Short mmCIF file of C-alpha atoms and ligand atoms in Angstrom, two decimals:
data_model
loop_
_atom_site.label_atom_id
_atom_site.label_comp_id
_atom_site.label_asym_id
_atom_site.label_seq_id
_atom_site.Cartn_x
_atom_site.Cartn_y
_atom_site.Cartn_z
CA MET A 10 -0.19 -28.04 -12.47
CA ILE A 11 -2.77 -30.68 -11.81
CA LEU A 12 -2.62 -33.38 -9.32
CA GLY A 13 -4.81 -36.20 -10.35
CA ILE A 14 -5.67 -39.17 -7.99
CA GLU A 15 -7.35 -42.55 -9.13
CA THR A 16 -8.66 -45.22 -6.88
CA SER A 17 -11.69 -46.73 -8.47
CA CYS A 18 -10.58 -50.59 -8.67
CA ASP A 19 -7.39 -51.69 -7.62
CA GLU A 20 -4.83 -49.44 -8.68
CA THR A 21 -3.92 -46.87 -6.24
CA ALA A 22 -2.78 -44.05 -8.53
CA ALA A 23 -1.51 -40.31 -8.63
CA ALA A 24 0.01 -38.28 -11.04
CA VAL A 25 1.07 -34.78 -11.99
CA VAL A 26 0.16 -33.30 -15.15
CA ALA A 27 0.84 -29.78 -16.72
CA ALA A 28 -2.09 -27.57 -18.32
CA ASP A 29 -0.65 -28.48 -21.63
CA GLY A 30 -1.13 -32.02 -21.03
CA GLU A 31 2.60 -33.09 -20.42
CA VAL A 32 2.98 -35.80 -17.85
CA LEU A 33 5.45 -34.94 -15.22
CA SER A 34 4.63 -37.88 -12.90
CA SER A 35 2.48 -41.04 -13.00
CA ILE A 36 2.51 -43.39 -10.04
CA VAL A 37 0.53 -46.39 -10.22
CA ALA A 38 0.69 -48.99 -7.30
CA SER A 39 -1.21 -52.24 -8.39
CA GLN A 40 -2.96 -54.40 -5.99
CA ALA A 41 -3.11 -57.28 -8.42
CA GLU A 42 -0.64 -59.55 -6.43
CA LEU A 43 -2.89 -58.84 -3.31
CA HIS A 44 -6.13 -59.97 -4.97
CA ARG A 45 -4.57 -63.10 -7.26
CA ARG A 46 -5.29 -65.54 -4.67
CA TYR A 47 -9.02 -64.75 -4.82
CA GLY A 48 -8.93 -64.54 -8.65
CA GLY A 49 -10.62 -61.14 -8.65
CA VAL A 50 -10.66 -58.01 -6.59
CA VAL A 51 -12.10 -58.26 -3.31
CA PRO A 52 -13.72 -54.76 -2.47
CA GLU A 53 -12.92 -54.40 1.13
CA ILE A 54 -9.45 -55.45 0.67
CA ALA A 55 -9.13 -53.06 -2.17
CA SER A 56 -10.17 -50.09 0.10
CA ARG A 57 -8.06 -51.00 3.06
CA ARG A 58 -5.10 -51.19 0.71
CA HIS A 59 -5.70 -47.95 -0.87
CA LEU A 60 -5.86 -46.53 2.57
CA GLU A 61 -2.23 -47.56 3.31
CA LEU A 62 -1.07 -46.63 -0.34
CA ILE A 63 -2.72 -43.16 -0.88
CA GLY A 64 -0.53 -41.00 1.06
CA PRO A 65 2.81 -42.54 -0.10
CA VAL A 66 1.61 -42.69 -3.95
CA ILE A 67 0.60 -38.85 -3.61
CA ARG A 68 3.87 -37.91 -2.10
CA GLU A 69 5.84 -39.70 -4.83
CA ALA A 70 3.89 -38.35 -7.65
CA VAL A 71 4.68 -34.98 -6.32
CA ALA A 72 8.44 -35.69 -5.71
CA ASP A 73 8.78 -37.46 -9.10
CA ALA A 74 7.27 -34.46 -10.90
CA GLY A 75 10.22 -32.26 -9.19
CA ILE A 76 7.70 -29.98 -7.57
CA ASP A 77 6.35 -29.21 -4.21
CA LEU A 78 2.59 -29.80 -3.22
CA LYS A 79 2.44 -26.03 -2.88
CA ASP A 80 2.77 -25.98 -6.78
CA VAL A 81 -0.16 -27.95 -7.40
CA GLU A 82 -2.94 -25.24 -8.78
CA ARG A 83 -5.99 -27.95 -8.69
CA VAL A 84 -6.80 -31.53 -7.92
CA GLY A 85 -8.53 -34.08 -10.36
CA VAL A 86 -10.32 -37.11 -8.53
CA THR A 87 -12.10 -39.93 -9.67
CA CYS A 88 -15.69 -40.00 -8.32
CA GLY A 89 -16.99 -43.10 -10.24
CA PRO A 90 -18.09 -45.35 -11.47
CA GLY A 91 -16.28 -47.94 -9.29
CA LEU A 92 -16.00 -49.67 -6.17
CA ILE A 93 -17.59 -47.24 -3.89
CA GLY A 94 -15.25 -47.72 -0.67
CA ALA A 95 -12.25 -47.70 -3.02
CA LEU A 96 -13.51 -44.45 -4.63
CA LEU A 97 -13.86 -42.75 -1.10
CA VAL A 98 -10.40 -43.41 -0.34
CA GLY A 99 -9.19 -41.24 -3.16
CA LEU A 100 -11.76 -38.82 -3.08
CA SER A 101 -11.21 -38.14 0.79
CA ALA A 102 -7.54 -37.71 0.21
CA ALA A 103 -8.19 -35.36 -2.77
CA LYS A 104 -10.70 -33.49 -0.68
CA ALA A 105 -8.01 -33.06 1.99
CA VAL A 106 -5.23 -31.62 -0.24
CA ALA A 107 -7.65 -29.21 -2.37
CA TRP A 108 -8.79 -28.10 1.43
CA ALA A 109 -5.61 -27.68 2.96
CA ARG A 110 -4.25 -25.71 0.08
CA GLY A 111 -7.20 -23.92 -0.61
CA ILE A 112 -7.20 -24.80 -4.32
CA PRO A 113 -10.08 -25.97 -6.73
CA LEU A 114 -11.33 -30.03 -6.81
CA VAL A 115 -12.43 -31.09 -10.13
CA PRO A 116 -14.63 -34.17 -9.89
CA VAL A 117 -13.67 -36.51 -12.79
CA ASP A 118 -15.76 -39.44 -14.34
CA HIS A 119 -13.73 -42.54 -14.67
CA LEU A 120 -15.02 -42.97 -18.23
CA GLN A 121 -14.15 -39.35 -19.21
CA GLY A 122 -10.75 -40.17 -17.91
CA HIS A 123 -9.83 -43.04 -20.11
CA VAL A 124 -10.90 -40.85 -23.22
CA ALA A 125 -8.73 -38.29 -21.89
CA SER A 126 -5.88 -40.51 -21.85
CA LEU A 127 -5.71 -39.44 -25.59
CA TYR A 128 -5.24 -35.62 -24.74
CA LEU A 129 -1.90 -36.37 -22.90
CA GLY A 130 1.18 -35.27 -24.50
CA PRO A 131 3.49 -35.41 -26.61
CA ALA A 132 1.36 -36.30 -29.22
CA PRO A 133 -2.56 -35.40 -28.17
CA VAL A 134 -5.53 -36.32 -30.31
CA GLU A 135 -7.99 -34.00 -31.43
CA PRO A 136 -11.64 -34.59 -31.89
CA PRO A 137 -13.96 -35.54 -33.75
CA PHE A 138 -13.22 -39.29 -33.24
CA VAL A 139 -15.21 -42.52 -32.78
CA CYS A 140 -13.86 -44.07 -29.71
CA LEU A 141 -13.96 -47.69 -28.22
CA LEU A 142 -13.63 -47.92 -24.59
CA ALA A 143 -12.81 -51.29 -23.48
CA SER A 144 -11.86 -52.05 -19.98
CA GLY A 145 -12.62 -54.56 -16.98
CA GLY A 146 -16.11 -52.88 -16.26
CA HIS A 147 -17.08 -51.10 -19.63
CA THR A 148 -17.38 -51.74 -23.51
CA LEU A 149 -18.54 -48.54 -24.93
CA LEU A 150 -18.63 -46.95 -28.36
CA LEU A 151 -18.56 -43.22 -28.13
CA VAL A 152 -18.35 -40.23 -30.51
CA VAL A 153 -16.32 -37.56 -29.30
CA ARG A 154 -16.85 -34.09 -30.82
CA SER A 155 -15.29 -32.03 -28.28
CA ARG A 156 -12.99 -32.55 -25.25
CA GLY A 157 -14.67 -32.95 -22.19
CA THR A 158 -17.89 -34.58 -23.57
CA PHE A 159 -19.06 -37.71 -25.57
CA GLU A 160 -22.27 -39.45 -26.67
CA ARG A 161 -22.98 -43.09 -26.20
CA LEU A 162 -23.52 -45.04 -29.51
CA GLY A 163 -23.33 -48.60 -27.93
CA THR A 164 -22.53 -50.64 -24.87
CA THR A 165 -22.27 -54.22 -23.98
CA LEU A 166 -25.55 -56.08 -23.03
CA ASP A 167 -23.63 -58.31 -20.42
CA ASP A 168 -19.92 -58.78 -19.91
CA ALA A 169 -17.33 -56.41 -20.75
CA ALA A 170 -14.56 -57.05 -23.07
CA GLY A 171 -11.94 -57.05 -20.16
CA GLU A 172 -14.19 -59.35 -18.05
CA ALA A 173 -14.39 -61.71 -20.92
CA PHE A 174 -10.68 -61.50 -21.02
CA ASP A 175 -10.60 -62.21 -17.19
CA LYS A 176 -13.07 -64.79 -17.10
CA GLY A 177 -11.44 -66.52 -20.17
CA ALA A 178 -8.16 -66.58 -18.36
CA ARG A 179 -9.60 -68.42 -15.32
CA VAL A 180 -10.93 -70.93 -17.55
CA LEU A 181 -7.77 -71.57 -19.15
CA GLY A 182 -6.13 -71.74 -15.63
CA LEU A 183 -4.07 -68.35 -16.15
CA PRO A 184 -3.56 -65.90 -13.14
CA TYR A 185 -5.73 -62.77 -12.48
CA PRO A 186 -5.59 -60.29 -14.09
CA GLY A 187 -6.39 -62.16 -17.17
CA GLY A 188 -6.29 -59.80 -20.22
CA ALA A 189 -2.29 -59.54 -20.15
CA ALA A 190 -1.86 -63.22 -19.63
CA ILE A 191 -4.22 -64.27 -22.60
CA ASP A 192 -2.17 -61.67 -24.69
CA ALA A 193 1.20 -63.10 -23.97
CA LEU A 194 0.25 -66.56 -24.49
CA ALA A 195 -1.70 -66.11 -27.72
CA ARG A 196 1.82 -65.22 -29.27
CA HIS A 197 2.56 -68.63 -29.25
CA GLY A 198 -0.77 -70.03 -30.52
CA ASP A 199 -2.72 -70.27 -33.66
CA PRO A 200 -5.86 -67.80 -33.82
CA SER A 201 -7.63 -70.13 -36.40
CA ALA A 202 -7.22 -73.24 -34.30
CA PHE A 203 -10.66 -72.93 -32.68
CA SER A 204 -13.85 -71.13 -33.67
CA PHE A 205 -15.27 -69.00 -31.00
CA PRO A 206 -18.36 -67.15 -32.33
CA VAL A 207 -19.12 -63.67 -30.48
CA ALA A 208 -22.95 -63.22 -30.78
CA ARG A 209 -23.80 -60.41 -32.97
CA VAL A 210 -26.62 -58.14 -31.52
CA GLN A 211 -28.61 -55.44 -32.68
CA GLY A 212 -27.31 -51.86 -33.52
CA LEU A 213 -23.92 -50.95 -32.14
CA ASP A 214 -24.11 -52.86 -28.76
CA PHE A 215 -21.70 -55.72 -27.84
CA SER A 216 -22.41 -59.12 -25.98
CA PHE A 217 -19.51 -61.29 -24.39
CA SER A 218 -21.28 -63.59 -22.28
CA GLY A 219 -21.55 -66.42 -24.89
CA VAL A 220 -17.97 -66.38 -26.00
CA LYS A 221 -16.59 -67.55 -22.65
CA THR A 222 -19.17 -70.24 -22.66
CA SER A 223 -17.98 -71.71 -25.90
CA LEU A 224 -14.43 -71.51 -24.39
CA LEU A 225 -15.78 -73.40 -21.37
CA TYR A 226 -17.30 -76.10 -23.63
CA ALA A 227 -14.07 -76.34 -25.56
CA VAL A 228 -11.71 -76.91 -22.48
CA ARG A 229 -14.26 -79.36 -21.39
CA ASP A 230 -14.21 -81.47 -24.40
CA LEU A 231 -10.47 -81.35 -24.50
CA GLY A 232 -9.92 -82.63 -20.87
CA GLU A 233 -6.92 -81.74 -18.71
CA ALA A 234 -4.14 -83.22 -20.75
CA GLY A 235 -5.45 -81.52 -23.80
CA LEU A 236 -5.99 -78.18 -22.22
CA GLU A 237 -2.40 -78.31 -21.36
CA GLU A 238 -1.30 -79.14 -24.92
CA ARG A 239 -3.66 -76.72 -26.59
CA ARG A 240 -3.56 -73.98 -24.18
CA ALA A 241 -1.79 -71.31 -26.40
CA ASP A 242 -4.11 -72.20 -29.48
CA LEU A 243 -7.27 -71.89 -27.05
CA ALA A 244 -5.97 -68.43 -25.89
CA ALA A 245 -4.88 -67.04 -29.48
CA SER A 246 -8.37 -67.99 -30.81
CA TYR A 247 -10.39 -66.74 -27.91
CA GLN A 248 -8.52 -63.41 -28.11
CA HIS A 249 -8.91 -63.29 -31.93
CA ALA A 250 -12.80 -63.54 -31.55
CA ILE A 251 -12.95 -60.81 -29.00
CA VAL A 252 -10.62 -58.56 -31.03
CA ARG A 253 -12.62 -59.24 -34.44
CA ALA A 254 -15.84 -58.38 -32.40
CA LEU A 255 -14.70 -55.27 -31.06
CA THR A 256 -12.86 -54.07 -34.31
CA GLN A 257 -15.93 -54.82 -36.37
CA ARG A 258 -18.27 -52.93 -34.39
CA LEU A 259 -15.77 -49.80 -34.18
CA HIS A 260 -15.81 -49.67 -37.98
CA GLU A 261 -19.52 -49.93 -38.26
CA ALA A 262 -19.86 -47.12 -35.72
CA ALA A 263 -17.41 -44.80 -37.67
CA GLU A 264 -19.39 -45.51 -40.74
CA HIS A 265 -22.69 -44.92 -38.79
CA VAL A 266 -21.88 -41.45 -37.66
CA GLY A 267 -19.56 -40.55 -40.54
CA VAL A 268 -16.37 -39.79 -38.62
CA ALA A 269 -13.36 -41.08 -40.20
CA ARG A 270 -11.03 -41.27 -37.14
CA VAL A 271 -11.13 -43.89 -34.49
CA ALA A 272 -9.44 -44.28 -31.30
CA ILE A 273 -9.10 -47.10 -28.61
CA VAL A 274 -8.79 -46.55 -24.83
CA GLY A 275 -9.02 -48.51 -21.64
CA GLY A 276 -7.39 -51.60 -20.46
CA VAL A 277 -7.99 -53.91 -23.05
CA ALA A 278 -6.41 -51.31 -25.42
CA ALA A 279 -3.08 -52.76 -24.18
CA ASN A 280 -3.80 -55.85 -26.11
CA SER A 281 -1.38 -56.42 -28.86
CA GLU A 282 -3.36 -57.97 -31.18
CA LEU A 283 -6.17 -55.27 -30.90
CA ARG A 284 -3.41 -52.42 -31.29
CA SER A 285 -2.15 -53.97 -34.61
CA ALA A 286 -5.65 -55.09 -35.84
CA VAL A 287 -6.56 -51.11 -36.04
CA PRO A 288 -3.33 -49.64 -37.33
CA ASP A 289 -4.70 -46.28 -38.21
CA ALA A 290 -6.47 -46.06 -34.62
CA ALA A 291 -5.51 -43.21 -32.12
CA LEU A 292 -4.02 -45.27 -28.97
CA ALA A 293 -2.72 -43.69 -25.71
CA PRO A 294 0.82 -45.04 -24.78
CA LEU A 295 0.45 -48.58 -23.09
CA ALA A 296 1.09 -47.14 -19.68
CA PHE A 297 -2.10 -44.76 -19.84
CA CYS A 298 -4.38 -47.63 -21.32
CA THR A 299 -4.67 -49.29 -18.09
CA ASP A 300 -5.98 -47.26 -14.85
CA ASN A 301 -3.80 -44.33 -14.03
CA ALA A 302 -3.98 -40.87 -12.49
CA ALA A 303 -2.48 -38.99 -15.46
CA MET A 304 -5.48 -39.73 -17.57
CA ILE A 305 -7.63 -38.32 -14.70
CA ALA A 306 -5.66 -35.03 -14.59
CA SER A 307 -5.84 -34.87 -18.12
CA ALA A 308 -9.74 -34.80 -17.99
CA ALA A 309 -9.68 -32.64 -14.94
CA ARG A 310 -8.62 -29.68 -17.53
CA TYR A 311 -12.14 -30.05 -19.12
CA ALA A 312 -14.40 -30.53 -16.29
CA ASP A 313 -15.85 -27.82 -14.00
CA PRO A 314 -13.95 -27.31 -10.67
CA LEU A 315 -15.40 -26.70 -7.29
CA ALA A 316 -13.84 -24.23 -4.89
CA PRO A 317 -13.64 -24.98 -1.18
CA PRO A 318 -15.91 -25.37 0.78
CA ASP A 319 -18.31 -26.66 -2.03
CA SER A 320 -15.75 -29.29 -2.86
CA LEU A 321 -16.26 -30.97 0.39
CA THR A 322 -19.65 -31.98 -0.47
CA LEU A 323 -18.64 -34.05 -3.41
CA ASP A 324 -19.65 -37.66 -3.20
CA ALA A 325 -18.68 -41.01 -4.89
CA TYR A 326 -20.88 -43.16 -7.29
CA ALA A 327 -20.76 -46.61 -7.98
CA SER A 328 -22.15 -46.85 -11.42
CA ALA A 329 -22.33 -44.83 -14.28
CA ALA A 330 -24.71 -41.94 -14.44
O1 KG4 B 37 -9.08 -49.73 -17.62
P1 KG4 B 37 -8.63 -50.92 -16.64
O2 KG4 B 37 -7.23 -50.87 -16.13
O3 KG4 B 37 -9.43 -50.90 -15.56
C1 KG4 B 37 -11.10 -50.67 -15.39
O4 KG4 B 37 -11.64 -49.70 -15.55
O5 KG4 B 37 -11.59 -51.66 -15.62
O6 KG4 B 37 -8.91 -52.19 -17.28
C2 KG4 B 37 -8.76 -53.52 -16.72
C3 KG4 B 37 -9.01 -54.53 -17.84
C4 KG4 B 37 -9.03 -56.07 -17.35
O7 KG4 B 37 -10.07 -56.72 -17.54
C5 KG4 B 37 -7.65 -56.48 -17.88
O8 KG4 B 37 -7.77 -57.91 -18.08
C6 KG4 B 37 -7.55 -55.73 -19.21
O9 KG4 B 37 -7.94 -54.66 -18.95
N1 KG4 B 37 -6.33 -55.92 -19.78
C7 KG4 B 37 -6.03 -56.67 -21.05
C8 KG4 B 37 -4.72 -56.52 -21.41
N2 KG4 B 37 -4.32 -55.67 -20.25
C9 KG4 B 37 -5.34 -55.17 -19.49
N3 KG4 B 37 -6.84 -57.21 -21.92
C10 KG4 B 37 -6.33 -57.83 -23.10
N4 KG4 B 37 -5.12 -57.64 -23.45
C11 KG4 B 37 -4.14 -56.87 -22.66
N5 KG4 B 37 -3.02 -56.74 -22.64
ZN1 ZN B 38 -10.44 -48.01 -15.99
#
C-alpha cells in the first residue's frame, strides 16, 4: 500500500495505490475556483490553501481506500518541479506520516509522476514508448525504455502547450483554467475557420509563444462584436493548431528513435481533439491526466525509498533538474 501526496501547483491531492498499480482511492481538491478571479495561480494563496486541505485530503484518501493509516507501507511525495511553497506543504505532511509510522518515504519527480500515470491499473502500459508530456508547465518529448527512467528528446523553447491553452483562453475571454474551456467551446466551432500557424523549430523542440500572438491579432481585428460571434471558431482553430503541432512532433520523435508505440500524458492529454487525433496512442484515464496523487504513488514504486531519519533531509525543488 502506497500513499501518494501531490501539492506542486493548485491541486491538493492524496491517493492510495497498491503495489500492482491498482488505484484504491484518489482524492483531488482543486483550488481553481479560488484562483479564477486572478486569472492564474497565486503561489502564496496556493500554499495557504494546501495547508488547510492537506490533512483532510490525506484522511479522505485513506478512508476511501477502506484501509487504516497503519496499513500504509510507503509514502510517495512530489518534491518538484513546481511552486516551492506549495511543494513544501505536501513534503512536510509526507515526512510527518512517514516519520510517525516509521516507514520509507520516496521522493517523486512530478514529470516522472505524469509518465507513471500510464502504469496504473487496470491496463498498464509497458515500455518502450515515446511519450508526449504536455502540461501547464512542461511540453516534453521523451523516450521511455523502462519504468522509472526517461530520456528527453525535445522540449518547448518558450511557452508550454497548456500555458498556450490558458493564455489563449484569456484572450478569448474564457475563465481559468483555460484548456478545458477551449476544449468545450471548440466542439461548437470550425477548426479551419482561422489559420494560426505554429512555429516549427529545429530538432524535436516546440515553440508556442507565436501562436497566441496570432490569436491576439485575430481577436483585435474582429473587435468585440466579432469576437462574440466567432468565439467558437477561434477556439476550434486555435486548439487545432496546437494539437497539430503536438501530434506532428510526436510522430517525428517516434520515427527518430525507431519506437513504434506512442503515449500522451499531462493535463493537455485530457484534450478531446488530441485524444482522438492519435487513436493508437496510450493514454491514461482522464482523471489521471491532470494533476493527481495516484500517478505520484505509481511512480513511487520505481524510485529509491529513504528510511527515517534520512527521509527528513529531503528538500523540494522549483525547477526541473
Ligand atoms: O498536468 P496539469 O494538471 O498541471 C501541470 O503539471 O501543469 O496540467 C494543467 C494544464 C493546464 O494548462 C490546463 O489548461 C491544461 O492542462 N488542460 C487542458 C485540458 N484540461 C487541462 N488543455 C487542453 N484541453 C483540456 N481538456
Ligand atoms: Zn502536472
